[in-house]
Amino acid sequence: MARNAKFRRICAEFQNKNFYSEAGIENYITVNVDELEAMRLCDFEGLDQEEAATRMQISRGTFQRILYSGRKKATQALCTGSSVL
């Protein structure tokens, strides 16, 4: 049986949630809000993972897993020309 999902604190309301490539919507990658928040805290605000995890009220290990997943999806979208939803 899987564990119950823990709530994660998201501090920003993102204006742009959909990014479309010229290929259209049929080839898209979904980035979750918690992945976007993790990338915002580390890459945009320049926080280290420990401080960012504290802000999201999750463990550093969970934060790292979310961050790596978001970065992988963003990189895949940039390299393949996919849309990000």
mmCIF file of N, CA, C and O in Angstrom:
data_model
loop_
_atom_site.group_PDB
_atom_site.id
_atom_site.type_symbol
_atom_site.label_atom_id
_atom_site.label_comp_id
_atom_site.label_asym_id
_atom_site.label_seq_id
_atom_site.Cartn_x
_atom_site.Cartn_y
_atom_site.Cartn_z
ATOM 1 N N MET A 1 0.839 -1.175 0.000
ATOM 2 C CA MET A 1 0.000 0.000 0.000
ATOM 3 C C MET A 1 0.887 1.242 0.000
ATOM 4 O O MET A 1 1.845 1.339 0.752
ATOM 5 N N ALA A 2 0.567 2.200 -0.836
ATOM 6 C CA ALA A 2 1.357 3.424 -0.961
ATOM 7 C C ALA A 2 1.090 4.370 0.201
ATOM 8 O O ALA A 2 0.013 4.363 0.791
ATOM 9 N N ARG A 3 2.098 5.180 0.516
ATOM 10 C CA ARG A 3 1.949 6.200 1.559
ATOM 11 C C ARG A 3 1.009 7.300 1.094
ATOM 12 O O ARG A 3 0.884 7.572 -0.095
ATOM 13 N N ASN A 4 0.390 7.965 2.049
ATOM 14 C CA ASN A 4 -0.428 9.130 1.727
ATOM 15 C C ASN A 4 0.483 10.263 1.268
ATOM 16 O O ASN A 4 1.569 10.456 1.801
ATOM 17 N N ALA A 5 0.018 11.025 0.298
ATOM 18 C CA ALA A 5 0.805 12.144 -0.213
ATOM 19 C C ALA A 5 0.824 13.267 0.818
ATOM 20 O O ALA A 5 -0.196 13.590 1.415
ATOM 21 N N LYS A 6 2.008 13.857 1.021
ATOM 22 C CA LYS A 6 2.137 14.986 1.930
ATOM 23 C C LYS A 6 1.878 16.269 1.150
ATOM 24 O O LYS A 6 2.203 16.378 -0.024
ATOM 25 N N PHE A 7 1.300 17.243 1.828
ATOM 26 C CA PHE A 7 1.076 18.540 1.200
ATOM 27 C C PHE A 7 2.391 19.276 1.087
ATOM 28 O O PHE A 7 3.231 19.208 1.968
ATOM 29 N N ARG A 8 2.555 20.003 -0.021
ATOM 30 C CA ARG A 8 3.754 20.786 -0.248
ATOM 31 C C ARG A 8 3.365 22.241 -0.361
ATOM 32 O O ARG A 8 2.369 22.581 -0.991
ATOM 33 N N ARG A 9 4.159 23.094 0.236
ATOM 34 C CA ARG A 9 3.848 24.514 0.253
ATOM 35 C C ARG A 9 4.356 25.153 -1.035
ATOM 36 O O ARG A 9 5.541 25.092 -1.355
ATOM 37 N N ILE A 10 3.456 25.795 -1.755
ATOM 38 C CA ILE A 10 3.782 26.514 -2.982
ATOM 39 C C ILE A 10 3.546 27.992 -2.706
ATOM 40 O O ILE A 10 2.451 28.392 -2.325
ATOM 41 N N CYS A 11 4.574 28.826 -2.891
ATOM 42 C CA CYS A 11 4.492 30.233 -2.499
ATOM 43 C C CYS A 11 4.228 31.177 -3.663
ATOM 44 O O CYS A 11 4.063 32.364 -3.444
ATOM 45 N N ALA A 12 4.204 30.700 -4.874
ATOM 46 C CA ALA A 12 4.045 31.585 -6.025
ATOM 47 C C ALA A 12 2.872 31.131 -6.881
ATOM 48 O O ALA A 12 2.627 29.942 -7.034
ATOM 49 N N GLU A 13 2.161 32.092 -7.426
ATOM 50 C CA GLU A 13 1.118 31.817 -8.410
ATOM 51 C C GLU A 13 1.755 32.063 -9.773
ATOM 52 O O GLU A 13 2.178 33.170 -10.091
ATOM 53 N N PHE A 14 1.864 31.028 -10.576
ATOM 54 C CA PHE A 14 2.558 31.135 -11.850
ATOM 55 C C PHE A 14 1.609 31.633 -12.932
ATOM 56 O O PHE A 14 0.551 31.054 -13.165
ATOM 57 N N GLN A 15 1.996 32.729 -13.570
ATOM 58 C CA GLN A 15 1.181 33.342 -14.617
ATOM 59 C C GLN A 15 1.153 32.471 -15.874
ATOM 60 O O GLN A 15 0.116 32.246 -16.459
ATOM 61 N N ASN A 16 2.327 32.007 -16.276
ATOM 62 C CA ASN A 16 2.447 31.216 -17.500
ATOM 63 C C ASN A 16 2.518 29.752 -17.130
ATOM 64 O O ASN A 16 3.480 29.308 -16.529
ATOM 65 N N LYS A 17 1.502 29.011 -17.502
ATOM 66 C CA LYS A 17 1.455 27.597 -17.154
ATOM 67 C C LYS A 17 1.580 26.695 -18.375
ATOM 68 O O LYS A 17 1.878 25.529 -18.244
ATOM 69 N N ASN A 18 1.331 27.220 -19.556
ATOM 70 C CA ASN A 18 1.391 26.425 -20.776
ATOM 71 C C ASN A 18 2.376 27.048 -21.749
ATOM 72 O O ASN A 18 2.324 28.240 -22.015
ATOM 73 N N PHE A 19 3.273 26.240 -22.279
ATOM 74 C CA PHE A 19 4.236 26.675 -23.265
ATOM 75 C C PHE A 19 4.108 25.747 -24.463
ATOM 76 O O PHE A 19 4.261 24.539 -24.325
ATOM 77 N N TYR A 20 3.813 26.308 -25.632
ATOM 78 C CA TYR A 20 3.572 25.489 -26.808
ATOM 79 C C TYR A 20 4.697 25.656 -27.808
ATOM 80 O O TYR A 20 5.187 26.756 -28.034
ATOM 81 N N SER A 21 5.082 24.561 -28.404
ATOM 82 C CA SER A 21 6.071 24.615 -29.467
ATOM 83 C C SER A 21 5.339 24.698 -30.799
ATOM 84 O O SER A 21 4.117 24.587 -30.864
ATOM 85 N N GLU A 22 6.099 24.853 -31.862
ATOM 86 C CA GLU A 22 5.490 24.896 -33.192
ATOM 87 C C GLU A 22 4.919 23.540 -33.582
ATOM 88 O O GLU A 22 4.089 23.453 -34.467
ATOM 89 N N ALA A 23 5.373 22.481 -32.913
ATOM 90 C CA ALA A 23 4.867 21.138 -33.211
ATOM 91 C C ALA A 23 3.418 20.988 -32.769
ATOM 92 O O ALA A 23 2.729 20.085 -33.215
ATOM 93 N N GLY A 24 2.954 21.862 -31.877
ATOM 94 C CA GLY A 24 1.565 21.801 -31.428
ATOM 95 C C GLY A 24 1.420 21.057 -30.121
ATOM 96 O O GLY A 24 2.386 20.660 -29.486
ATOM 97 N N ILE A 25 0.182 20.872 -29.716
ATOM 98 C CA ILE A 25 -0.111 20.301 -28.407
ATOM 99 C C ILE A 25 -0.016 18.778 -28.384
ATOM 100 O O ILE A 25 0.025 18.168 -27.323
ATOM 101 N N GLU A 26 0.074 18.128 -29.531
ATOM 102 C CA GLU A 26 0.096 16.664 -29.534
ATOM 103 C C GLU A 26 1.380 16.096 -28.935
ATOM 104 O O GLU A 26 1.412 14.959 -28.500
ATOM 105 N N ASN A 27 2.453 16.869 -28.895
ATOM 106 C CA ASN A 27 3.716 16.430 -28.317
ATOM 107 C C ASN A 27 4.025 17.321 -27.120
ATOM 108 O O ASN A 27 4.641 18.362 -27.260
ATOM 109 N N TYR A 28 3.573 16.907 -25.915
ATOM 110 C CA TYR A 28 3.753 17.763 -24.753
ATOM 111 C C TYR A 28 4.279 16.995 -23.545
ATOM 112 O O TYR A 28 4.182 15.788 -23.469
ATOM 113 N N ILE A 29 4.854 17.736 -22.618
ATOM 114 C CA ILE A 29 5.388 17.203 -21.370
ATOM 115 C C ILE A 29 4.720 17.971 -20.236
ATOM 116 O O ILE A 29 4.624 19.192 -20.281
ATOM 117 N N THR A 30 4.278 17.270 -19.203
ATOM 118 C CA THR A 30 3.605 17.903 -18.075
ATOM 119 C C THR A 30 4.582 18.116 -16.932
ATOM 120 O O THR A 30 5.204 17.168 -16.456
ATOM 121 N N VAL A 31 4.733 19.376 -16.513
ATOM 122 C CA VAL A 31 5.544 19.726 -15.352
ATOM 123 C C VAL A 31 4.585 20.067 -14.222
ATOM 124 O O VAL A 31 3.732 20.935 -14.370
ATOM 125 N N ASN A 32 4.710 19.366 -13.095
ATOM 126 C CA ASN A 32 3.835 19.598 -11.957
ATOM 127 C C ASN A 32 4.172 20.916 -11.272
ATOM 128 O O ASN A 32 5.283 21.424 -11.386
ATOM 129 N N VAL A 33 3.222 21.448 -10.519
ATOM 130 C CA VAL A 33 3.416 22.715 -9.828
ATOM 131 C C VAL A 33 4.540 22.613 -8.801
ATOM 132 O O VAL A 33 5.342 23.535 -8.655
ATOM 133 N N ASP A 34 4.638 21.483 -8.102
ATOM 134 C CA ASP A 34 5.712 21.349 -7.118
ATOM 135 C C ASP A 34 7.083 21.281 -7.786
ATOM 136 O O ASP A 34 8.072 21.788 -7.250
ATOM 137 N N GLU A 35 7.166 20.720 -8.996
ATOM 138 C CA GLU A 35 8.429 20.711 -9.733
ATOM 139 C C GLU A 35 8.805 22.130 -10.164
ATOM 140 O O GLU A 35 9.963 22.532 -10.060
ATOM 141 N N LEU A 36 7.823 22.878 -10.623
ATOM 142 C CA LEU A 36 8.067 24.256 -11.035
ATOM 143 C C LEU A 36 8.483 25.105 -9.847
ATOM 144 O O LEU A 36 9.395 25.934 -9.942
ATOM 145 N N GLU A 37 7.847 24.911 -8.697
ATOM 146 C CA GLU A 37 8.209 25.646 -7.488
ATOM 147 C C GLU A 37 9.629 25.294 -7.047
ATOM 148 O O GLU A 37 10.396 26.177 -6.652
ATOM 149 N N ALA A 38 10.010 24.030 -7.116
ATOM 150 C CA ALA A 38 11.366 23.623 -6.742
ATOM 151 C C ALA A 38 12.396 24.281 -7.653
ATOM 152 O O ALA A 38 13.424 24.786 -7.176
ATOM 153 N N MET A 39 12.132 24.314 -8.950
ATOM 154 C CA MET A 39 13.053 24.962 -9.882
ATOM 155 C C MET A 39 13.109 26.465 -9.641
ATOM 156 O O MET A 39 14.169 27.073 -9.719
ATOM 157 N N ARG A 40 11.978 27.066 -9.314
ATOM 158 C CA ARG A 40 11.946 28.504 -9.029
ATOM 159 C C ARG A 40 12.807 28.833 -7.815
ATOM 160 O O ARG A 40 13.608 29.764 -7.837
ATOM 161 N N LEU A 41 12.654 28.054 -6.749
ATOM 162 C CA LEU A 41 13.398 28.326 -5.525
ATOM 163 C C LEU A 41 14.897 28.144 -5.713
ATOM 164 O O LEU A 41 15.690 28.977 -5.263
ATOM 165 N N CYS A 42 15.307 27.067 -6.368
ATOM 166 C CA CYS A 42 16.750 26.790 -6.537
ATOM 167 C C CYS A 42 17.377 27.589 -7.674
ATOM 168 O O CYS A 42 18.407 28.236 -7.490
ATOM 169 N N ASP A 43 16.774 27.542 -8.831
ATOM 170 C CA ASP A 43 17.406 28.100 -10.018
ATOM 171 C C ASP A 43 17.132 29.589 -10.193
ATOM 172 O O ASP A 43 17.995 30.329 -10.656
ATOM 173 N N PHE A 44 15.950 30.049 -9.820
ATOM 174 C CA PHE A 44 15.595 31.456 -10.026
ATOM 175 C C PHE A 44 15.961 32.300 -8.812
ATOM 176 O O PHE A 44 16.552 33.361 -8.945
ATOM 177 N N GLU A 45 15.622 31.824 -7.607
ATOM 178 C CA GLU A 45 15.931 32.589 -6.399
ATOM 179 C C GLU A 45 17.314 32.284 -5.848
ATOM 180 O O GLU A 45 17.812 33.008 -4.994
ATOM 181 N N GLY A 46 17.949 31.198 -6.285
ATOM 182 C CA GLY A 46 19.304 30.882 -5.878
ATOM 183 C C GLY A 46 19.442 30.287 -4.483
ATOM 184 O O GLY A 46 20.517 30.338 -3.892
ATOM 185 N N LEU A 47 18.377 29.698 -3.948
ATOM 186 C CA LEU A 47 18.454 29.067 -2.637
ATOM 187 C C LEU A 47 19.132 27.712 -2.744
ATOM 188 O O LEU A 47 19.089 27.064 -3.783
ATOM 189 N N ASP A 48 19.769 27.281 -1.654
ATOM 190 C CA ASP A 48 20.295 25.921 -1.644
ATOM 191 C C ASP A 48 19.125 24.961 -1.361
ATOM 192 O O ASP A 48 18.043 25.383 -0.967
ATOM 193 N N GLN A 49 19.358 23.685 -1.593
ATOM 194 C CA GLN A 49 18.275 22.704 -1.487
ATOM 195 C C GLN A 49 17.705 22.608 -0.078
ATOM 196 O O GLN A 49 16.507 22.411 0.095
ATOM 197 N N GLU A 50 18.540 22.756 0.923
ATOM 198 C CA GLU A 50 18.079 22.656 2.318
ATOM 199 C C GLU A 50 17.087 23.774 2.648
ATOM 200 O O GLU A 50 16.024 23.539 3.213
ATOM 201 N N GLU A 51 17.433 25.009 2.282
ATOM 202 C CA GLU A 51 16.553 26.149 2.550
ATOM 203 C C GLU A 51 15.268 26.063 1.717
ATOM 204 O O GLU A 51 14.175 26.347 2.204
ATOM 205 N N ALA A 52 15.397 25.657 0.465
ATOM 206 C CA ALA A 52 14.224 25.529 -0.395
ATOM 207 C C ALA A 52 13.281 24.443 0.119
ATOM 208 O O ALA A 52 12.059 24.610 0.108
ATOM 209 N N ALA A 53 13.839 23.328 0.585
ATOM 210 C CA ALA A 53 13.020 22.247 1.139
ATOM 211 C C ALA A 53 12.291 22.725 2.392
ATOM 212 O O ALA A 53 11.121 22.384 2.603
ATOM 213 N N THR A 54 12.960 23.513 3.212
ATOM 214 C CA THR A 54 12.321 24.067 4.411
ATOM 215 C C THR A 54 11.155 24.959 4.029
ATOM 216 O O THR A 54 10.096 24.903 4.648
ATOM 217 N N ARG A 55 11.329 25.772 3.000
ATOM 218 C CA ARG A 55 10.236 26.652 2.552
ATOM 219 C C ARG A 55 9.036 25.865 2.033
ATOM 220 O O ARG A 55 7.905 26.274 2.207
ATOM 221 N N MET A 56 9.314 24.730 1.371
ATOM 222 C CA MET A 56 8.220 23.909 0.852
ATOM 223 C C MET A 56 7.686 22.940 1.906
ATOM 224 O O MET A 56 6.730 22.221 1.652
ATOM 225 N N GLN A 57 8.313 22.917 3.066
ATOM 226 C CA GLN A 57 7.914 22.067 4.189
ATOM 227 C C GLN A 57 7.972 20.576 3.835
ATOM 228 O O GLN A 57 7.064 19.809 4.122
ATOM 229 N N ILE A 58 9.075 20.190 3.180
ATOM 230 C CA ILE A 58 9.327 18.797 2.837
ATOM 231 C C ILE A 58 10.785 18.482 3.171
ATOM 232 O O ILE A 58 11.573 19.386 3.459
ATOM 233 N N SER A 59 11.151 17.209 3.128
ATOM 234 C CA SER A 59 12.538 16.833 3.413
ATOM 235 C C SER A 59 13.441 17.213 2.233
ATOM 236 O O SER A 59 12.973 17.395 1.107
ATOM 237 N N ARG A 60 14.747 17.321 2.518
ATOM 238 C CA ARG A 60 15.679 17.683 1.465
ATOM 239 C C ARG A 60 15.749 16.606 0.389
ATOM 240 O O ARG A 60 15.865 16.895 -0.798
ATOM 241 N N GLY A 61 15.644 15.348 0.795
ATOM 242 C CA GLY A 61 15.664 14.257 -0.178
ATOM 243 C C GLY A 61 14.480 14.299 -1.128
ATOM 244 O O GLY A 61 14.623 14.096 -2.337
ATOM 245 N N THR A 62 13.303 14.561 -0.572
ATOM 246 C CA THR A 62 12.103 14.690 -1.408
ATOM 247 C C THR A 62 12.240 15.883 -2.335
ATOM 248 O O THR A 62 11.906 15.818 -3.522
ATOM 249 N N PHE A 63 12.771 16.999 -1.805
ATOM 250 C CA PHE A 63 12.968 18.188 -2.627
ATOM 251 C C PHE A 63 13.902 17.892 -3.788
ATOM 252 O O PHE A 63 13.632 18.275 -4.925
ATOM 253 N N GLN A 64 15.001 17.187 -3.508
ATOM 254 C CA GLN A 64 15.965 16.862 -4.556
ATOM 255 C C GLN A 64 15.322 16.007 -5.643
ATOM 256 O O GLN A 64 15.546 16.242 -6.831
ATOM 257 N N ARG A 65 14.507 15.037 -5.247
ATOM 258 C CA ARG A 65 13.841 14.176 -6.223
ATOM 259 C C ARG A 65 12.896 14.996 -7.101
ATOM 260 O O ARG A 65 12.863 14.843 -8.328
ATOM 261 N N ILE A 66 12.136 15.903 -6.500
ATOM 262 C CA ILE A 66 11.204 16.765 -7.244
ATOM 263 C C ILE A 66 11.981 17.679 -8.188
ATOM 264 O O ILE A 66 11.611 17.866 -9.356
ATOM 265 N N LEU A 67 13.062 18.276 -7.696
ATOM 266 C CA LEU A 67 13.877 19.186 -8.494
ATOM 267 C C LEU A 67 14.472 18.476 -9.706
ATOM 268 O O LEU A 67 14.402 18.977 -10.827
ATOM 269 N N TYR A 68 15.058 17.299 -9.503
ATOM 270 C CA TYR A 68 15.655 16.558 -10.610
ATOM 271 C C TYR A 68 14.609 16.155 -11.643
ATOM 272 O O TYR A 68 14.863 16.194 -12.842
ATOM 273 N N SER A 69 13.428 15.773 -11.175
ATOM 274 C CA SER A 69 12.354 15.396 -12.091
ATOM 275 C C SER A 69 11.929 16.598 -12.941
ATOM 276 O O SER A 69 11.755 16.488 -14.159
ATOM 277 N N GLY A 70 11.762 17.752 -12.317
ATOM 278 C CA GLY A 70 11.387 18.968 -13.051
ATOM 279 C C GLY A 70 12.448 19.398 -14.040
ATOM 280 O O GLY A 70 12.149 19.784 -15.178
ATOM 281 N N ARG A 71 13.706 19.344 -13.618
ATOM 282 C CA ARG A 71 14.805 19.723 -14.517
ATOM 283 C C ARG A 71 14.893 18.778 -15.710
ATOM 284 O O ARG A 71 15.145 19.213 -16.835
ATOM 285 N N LYS A 72 14.688 17.496 -15.472
ATOM 286 C CA LYS A 72 14.731 16.528 -16.566
ATOM 287 C C LYS A 72 13.627 16.823 -17.585
ATOM 288 O O LYS A 72 13.858 16.810 -18.796
ATOM 289 N N LYS A 73 12.423 17.107 -17.097
ATOM 290 C CA LYS A 73 11.302 17.406 -17.995
ATOM 291 C C LYS A 73 11.548 18.693 -18.775
ATOM 292 O O LYS A 73 11.269 18.755 -19.983
ATOM 293 N N ALA A 74 12.070 19.724 -18.102
ATOM 294 C CA ALA A 74 12.339 20.995 -18.785
ATOM 295 C C ALA A 74 13.416 20.829 -19.848
ATOM 296 O O ALA A 74 13.291 21.344 -20.963
ATOM 297 N N THR A 75 14.458 20.082 -19.519
ATOM 298 C CA THR A 75 15.535 19.834 -20.480
ATOM 299 C C THR A 75 15.038 19.017 -21.662
ATOM 300 O O THR A 75 15.370 19.306 -22.820
ATOM 301 N N GLN A 76 14.210 18.007 -21.378
ATOM 302 C CA GLN A 76 13.650 17.198 -22.456
ATOM 303 C C GLN A 76 12.795 18.049 -23.390
ATOM 304 O O GLN A 76 12.882 17.924 -24.614
ATOM 305 N N ALA A 77 12.003 18.951 -22.829
ATOM 306 C CA ALA A 77 11.156 19.814 -23.646
ATOM 307 C C ALA A 77 11.998 20.733 -24.516
ATOM 308 O O ALA A 77 11.698 20.934 -25.702
ATOM 309 N N LEU A 78 13.082 21.291 -23.958
ATOM 310 C CA LEU A 78 13.948 22.181 -24.729
ATOM 311 C C LEU A 78 14.690 21.441 -25.828
ATOM 312 O O LEU A 78 14.826 21.946 -26.941
ATOM 313 N N CYS A 79 15.159 20.245 -25.524
ATOM 314 C CA CYS A 79 15.966 19.490 -26.504
ATOM 315 C C CYS A 79 15.139 18.866 -27.608
ATOM 316 O O CYS A 79 15.607 18.731 -28.737
ATOM 317 N N THR A 80 13.914 18.467 -27.310
ATOM 318 C CA THR A 80 13.074 17.796 -28.310
ATOM 319 C C THR A 80 12.052 18.716 -28.951
ATOM 320 O O THR A 80 11.359 18.316 -29.870
ATOM 321 N N GLY A 81 11.940 19.946 -28.452
ATOM 322 C CA GLY A 81 10.966 20.877 -29.011
ATOM 323 C C GLY A 81 9.558 20.557 -28.599
ATOM 324 O O GLY A 81 8.602 20.942 -29.253
ATOM 325 N N SER A 82 9.402 19.856 -27.486
ATOM 326 C CA SER A 82 8.071 19.495 -26.994
ATOM 327 C C SER A 82 7.444 20.704 -26.299
ATOM 328 O O SER A 82 8.118 21.628 -25.858
ATOM 329 N N SER A 83 6.148 20.655 -26.157
ATOM 330 C CA SER A 83 5.437 21.669 -25.392
ATOM 331 C C SER A 83 5.442 21.258 -23.936
ATOM 332 O O SER A 83 5.491 20.089 -23.595
ATOM 333 N N VAL A 84 5.358 22.233 -23.039
ATOM 334 C CA VAL A 84 5.311 21.979 -21.616
ATOM 335 C C VAL A 84 3.960 22.440 -21.112
ATOM 336 O O VAL A 84 3.543 23.563 -21.318
ATOM 337 N N LEU A 85 3.244 21.511 -20.460
ATOM 338 C CA LEU A 85 1.946 21.843 -19.873
ATOM 339 C C LEU A 85 2.049 21.747 -18.376
ATOM 340 O O LEU A 85 2.691 20.921 -17.839
#
